[in-house]
XYZ file of C-alpha atoms in Angstrom:
299
model
C 31.046 6.291 18.583
C 27.520 7.676 18.263
C 26.928 11.032 19.890
C 24.815 11.247 23.027
C 21.205 12.359 22.400
C 20.509 15.924 23.481
C 17.630 14.815 25.702
C 17.500 11.872 28.058
C 13.849 11.403 28.951
C 10.893 13.187 27.392
C 7.467 12.826 29.015
C 4.435 13.516 26.849
C 0.902 14.018 28.156
C -1.287 13.371 25.140
C 0.198 11.003 22.565
C -1.922 12.027 19.589
C -1.182 14.331 16.678
C 0.695 17.076 18.559
C 2.406 15.134 21.334
C 2.967 12.010 19.289
C 4.496 13.907 16.377
C 6.811 15.748 18.792
C 7.970 12.398 20.171
C 8.426 10.821 16.744
C 10.332 13.817 15.386
C 12.809 13.752 18.275
C 13.192 10.001 17.892
C 13.868 10.319 14.165
C 16.445 13.021 14.911
C 18.152 10.675 17.421
C 17.692 13.473 19.938
C 16.059 11.560 22.786
C 16.883 8.377 24.703
C 13.403 7.558 26.001
C 9.843 8.809 25.546
C 7.277 8.112 28.250
C 3.627 8.738 27.472
C 0.586 9.525 29.601
C -2.949 9.430 28.241
C -6.582 9.183 29.200
C -7.078 5.525 28.272
C -4.902 2.392 28.350
C -6.016 1.616 24.787
C -4.616 4.908 23.497
C -1.301 4.363 25.251
C -1.118 0.800 23.973
C -1.662 2.034 20.423
C 0.993 4.718 20.882
C 3.487 2.122 22.072
C 2.671 -0.301 19.253
C 3.168 2.520 16.739
C 6.533 3.350 18.383
C 5.324 6.832 19.234
C 6.353 6.220 22.849
C 8.732 3.719 24.408
C 6.516 2.966 27.362
C 3.408 4.166 29.134
C 3.725 6.115 32.347
C 1.700 5.036 35.364
C 2.516 7.518 38.107
C 3.880 11.040 37.488
C 5.759 10.773 40.777
C 8.029 8.192 39.166
C 8.565 9.924 35.825
C 8.687 13.707 36.171
C 11.664 14.347 38.435
C 14.318 13.071 36.027
C 12.625 14.180 32.810
C 14.403 16.741 30.661
C 11.216 18.041 29.043
C 7.550 17.456 29.813
C 5.221 18.323 26.939
C 1.553 18.759 27.804
C -0.224 18.208 24.497
C -3.823 17.797 25.608
C -6.894 19.970 25.061
C -6.308 23.182 26.971
C -9.132 22.537 29.462
C -7.254 19.474 30.715
C -4.000 21.324 31.333
C -4.723 22.850 34.784
C -5.333 19.403 36.273
C -2.170 17.999 34.664
C -0.081 20.939 35.851
C -1.336 20.364 39.399
C -0.540 16.654 39.191
C 3.047 17.108 38.060
C 3.974 20.247 40.032
C 5.072 18.430 43.240
C 7.479 16.219 41.301
C 9.344 18.714 39.131
C 13.086 18.143 39.296
C 15.400 21.151 39.384
C 16.269 20.676 35.701
C 12.860 19.577 34.432
C 11.344 21.913 31.859
C 7.614 21.906 31.135
C 6.124 23.200 27.901
C 2.777 22.841 26.186
C 1.176 22.688 22.757
C -1.989 24.628 23.487
C -3.648 26.932 20.976
C -4.339 29.568 23.631
C -1.806 31.026 25.992
C -3.391 33.426 28.488
C -5.416 30.725 30.208
C -2.577 28.205 30.079
C -0.130 30.655 31.638
C -2.612 31.473 34.422
C -3.076 27.762 35.157
C 0.670 27.185 35.160
C 1.276 30.057 37.571
C -1.360 28.672 39.929
C 0.115 25.169 39.831
C 3.864 25.782 39.677
C 4.185 28.785 41.975
C 7.829 29.727 42.450
C 8.813 27.092 39.865
C 7.018 28.980 37.080
C 10.386 29.749 35.477
C 10.551 26.073 34.485
C 7.447 26.442 32.296
C 7.820 27.759 28.743
C 4.485 28.179 26.891
C 4.483 27.209 23.216
C 2.094 26.649 20.321
C 2.999 24.553 17.262
C 1.126 25.816 14.196
C 0.708 22.430 12.604
C -2.762 21.164 13.315
C -4.798 18.730 11.243
C -8.284 17.289 11.323
C -7.188 13.840 12.463
C -6.322 12.903 16.028
C -4.967 10.012 18.084
C -1.622 8.187 17.936
C -2.255 6.964 14.391
C -2.330 10.598 13.213
C 1.161 11.307 14.553
C 4.077 11.511 12.140
C 7.663 12.619 12.491
C 7.632 15.309 9.812
C 4.534 17.173 11.015
C 6.558 20.165 12.204
C 9.078 20.309 9.384
C 9.026 23.811 7.971
C 6.106 24.795 10.202
C 5.974 27.615 12.721
C 6.171 27.085 16.468
C 5.417 30.137 18.588
C 6.987 30.317 22.034
C 5.579 32.897 24.431
C 8.291 33.351 27.071
C 7.547 34.410 30.624
C 9.627 37.001 32.505
C 10.758 34.227 34.852
C 12.228 32.051 32.059
C 16.013 31.976 31.972
C 17.784 32.116 28.614
C 18.992 28.550 29.165
C 15.494 27.170 29.792
C 14.054 29.077 26.829
C 16.843 27.888 24.546
C 16.256 24.243 25.547
C 12.611 24.421 24.513
C 13.455 26.217 21.283
C 16.115 23.602 20.544
C 13.651 20.750 21.023
C 11.212 22.256 18.543
C 14.029 23.110 16.129
C 15.115 19.461 16.190
C 11.563 18.635 15.074
C 12.234 20.773 11.993
C 10.160 23.759 13.102
C 10.807 27.470 12.571
C 10.702 29.253 15.918
C 8.942 32.568 16.575
C 8.296 34.568 19.740
C 5.200 36.475 20.821
C 3.894 37.598 24.186
C 1.027 35.435 25.489
C -1.369 38.370 25.069
C -0.362 39.107 21.470
C -0.475 35.412 20.647
C -4.101 35.160 21.719
C -5.103 38.288 19.780
C -3.449 37.071 16.585
C -4.778 33.527 16.707
C -8.294 34.602 17.597
C -8.319 36.306 14.186
C -6.422 33.876 11.953
C -7.279 30.504 13.498
C -10.039 30.474 16.086
C -12.513 32.644 14.145
C -12.107 30.647 10.894
C -12.845 27.440 12.798
C -15.926 28.990 14.373
C -17.194 30.135 10.969
C -16.518 26.775 9.348
C -18.325 24.885 12.099
C -21.236 27.337 11.882
C -21.708 26.958 8.127
C -21.632 23.151 8.173
C -23.943 23.063 11.198
C -26.402 25.397 9.480
C -26.677 23.026 6.531
C -26.557 19.836 8.592
C -29.660 20.686 10.639
C -31.826 21.556 7.639
C -34.557 19.113 6.624
C -33.071 18.886 3.130
C -29.426 18.759 4.243
C -28.660 15.816 1.957
C -29.599 17.866 -1.084
C -27.148 20.643 -0.195
C -24.285 18.278 0.573
C -24.907 16.420 -2.685
C -24.054 19.516 -4.689
C -21.287 20.896 -2.455
C -18.028 20.966 -4.397
C -14.450 22.200 -4.078
C -15.254 25.695 -2.802
C -17.347 24.305 0.023
C -14.728 21.646 0.708
C -11.929 24.223 0.971
C -13.901 26.566 3.213
C -15.175 23.846 5.543
C -12.166 21.525 5.759
C -11.452 22.584 9.337
C -15.006 21.773 10.429
C -13.743 18.176 10.557
C -11.528 19.148 13.494
C -11.917 17.747 17.002
C -15.058 19.256 18.629
C -13.814 18.939 22.212
C -10.527 20.635 21.448
C -12.186 23.535 19.632
C -14.824 23.922 22.338
C -11.991 24.371 24.834
C -10.054 26.752 22.596
C -13.109 28.903 21.919
C -13.961 29.225 25.607
C -10.343 29.746 26.667
C -9.868 32.638 24.232
C -13.423 33.892 24.613
C -12.699 37.608 25.029
C -10.426 37.947 22.001
C -12.646 35.675 19.913
C -15.768 37.688 20.727
C -13.979 40.829 19.577
C -13.018 39.212 16.282
C -16.514 37.797 15.822
C -18.040 41.248 16.333
C -15.629 42.703 13.782
C -16.550 39.995 11.293
C -20.268 40.563 11.870
C -19.772 44.227 10.987
C -18.051 43.108 7.779
C -20.984 40.815 6.967
C -23.435 43.625 7.678
C -21.531 45.865 5.276
C -21.675 43.214 2.570
C -25.356 42.583 3.238
C -26.116 46.282 2.907
C -24.191 46.425 -0.367
C -26.009 43.367 -1.673
C -29.428 44.690 -0.623
C -28.688 47.970 -2.374
C -27.352 46.185 -5.473
C -24.115 48.126 -4.887
C -21.842 46.200 -7.209
C -18.966 48.665 -6.901
C -18.799 48.152 -3.119
C -18.894 44.375 -3.502
C -16.143 44.495 -6.102
C -14.056 46.811 -3.914
C -14.223 44.438 -0.937
C -13.620 41.375 -3.086
C -10.652 43.056 -4.771
C -8.955 44.037 -1.513
C -9.479 40.521 -0.168
C -8.181 38.918 -3.362
C -4.983 40.973 -3.357
C -4.338 40.315 0.325
C -4.951 36.575 -0.095
C -2.610 36.349 -3.084
C 0.132 38.290 -1.317
C -0.155 36.043 1.738
C -0.222 32.936 -0.450
C 2.956 33.979 -2.248
C 4.705 34.858 0.990
C 3.744 31.524 2.565
C 5.043 29.595 -0.435
C 8.338 31.531 -0.448
C 8.804 30.638 3.210
C 8.284 26.988 2.325
C 5.413 26.565 4.748
C 2.768 25.994 2.100
C -0.812 26.739 3.049
């Protein structure tokens, strides 16, 4: 006799890359009986159902949330406060809510405002497995395999609730890490949000020039590598940048000082300073690259 799936019903708000891949991974692991999806448009939900990302589309949260084991909110972070408010009245005693947002301070604040004394049922999380593509067609069941998922537990979370969320992500093939919400936002402002801002800025600078076509004609692999993430979803990264504004401004100021230092060295034809900076960066990049490959996470 086949074993009973670990989860009965999973409800996913946002059936694209993050939410859809979560659903597919649990399905492929035979870990869930039913996946119900909510989205912004009927067309998106229809596509998700046709692609077997979800089993059916939800219509009213009042009919779906109370008996759900886990609710994953995998939308742009600016949409999360409204979703939290919509589902809060219908949380069952055993329903656990988690999210896939790239910022945590703002998400936690919104969850506290919406869930009140039920905040212990919300476990913030962030899967580190983004890509440039979006929508249900971008979802795939192995997205999280070998990738990091950061959970940022709240003081109100019980060990049982925290373990259930960790188990769900582990069944997706992810490696689980813990950070505080505050430390999460500091770290990702530096290693994720700032690089996206810089990539968008460089491509925008070239795109608005009168002779943009000339520059793009000769752009090759170095430009492609540096600007790959500029193909990411503009709405999502607008929301992330604003949500983590304070930490991101601090990192941007630090980076501007680094650019000023390099500019001064270049203006002074100070080759030794340029080589020193380049050498430190090269060693750090190679050490990180080797460590990432040993962990099996790739780049």
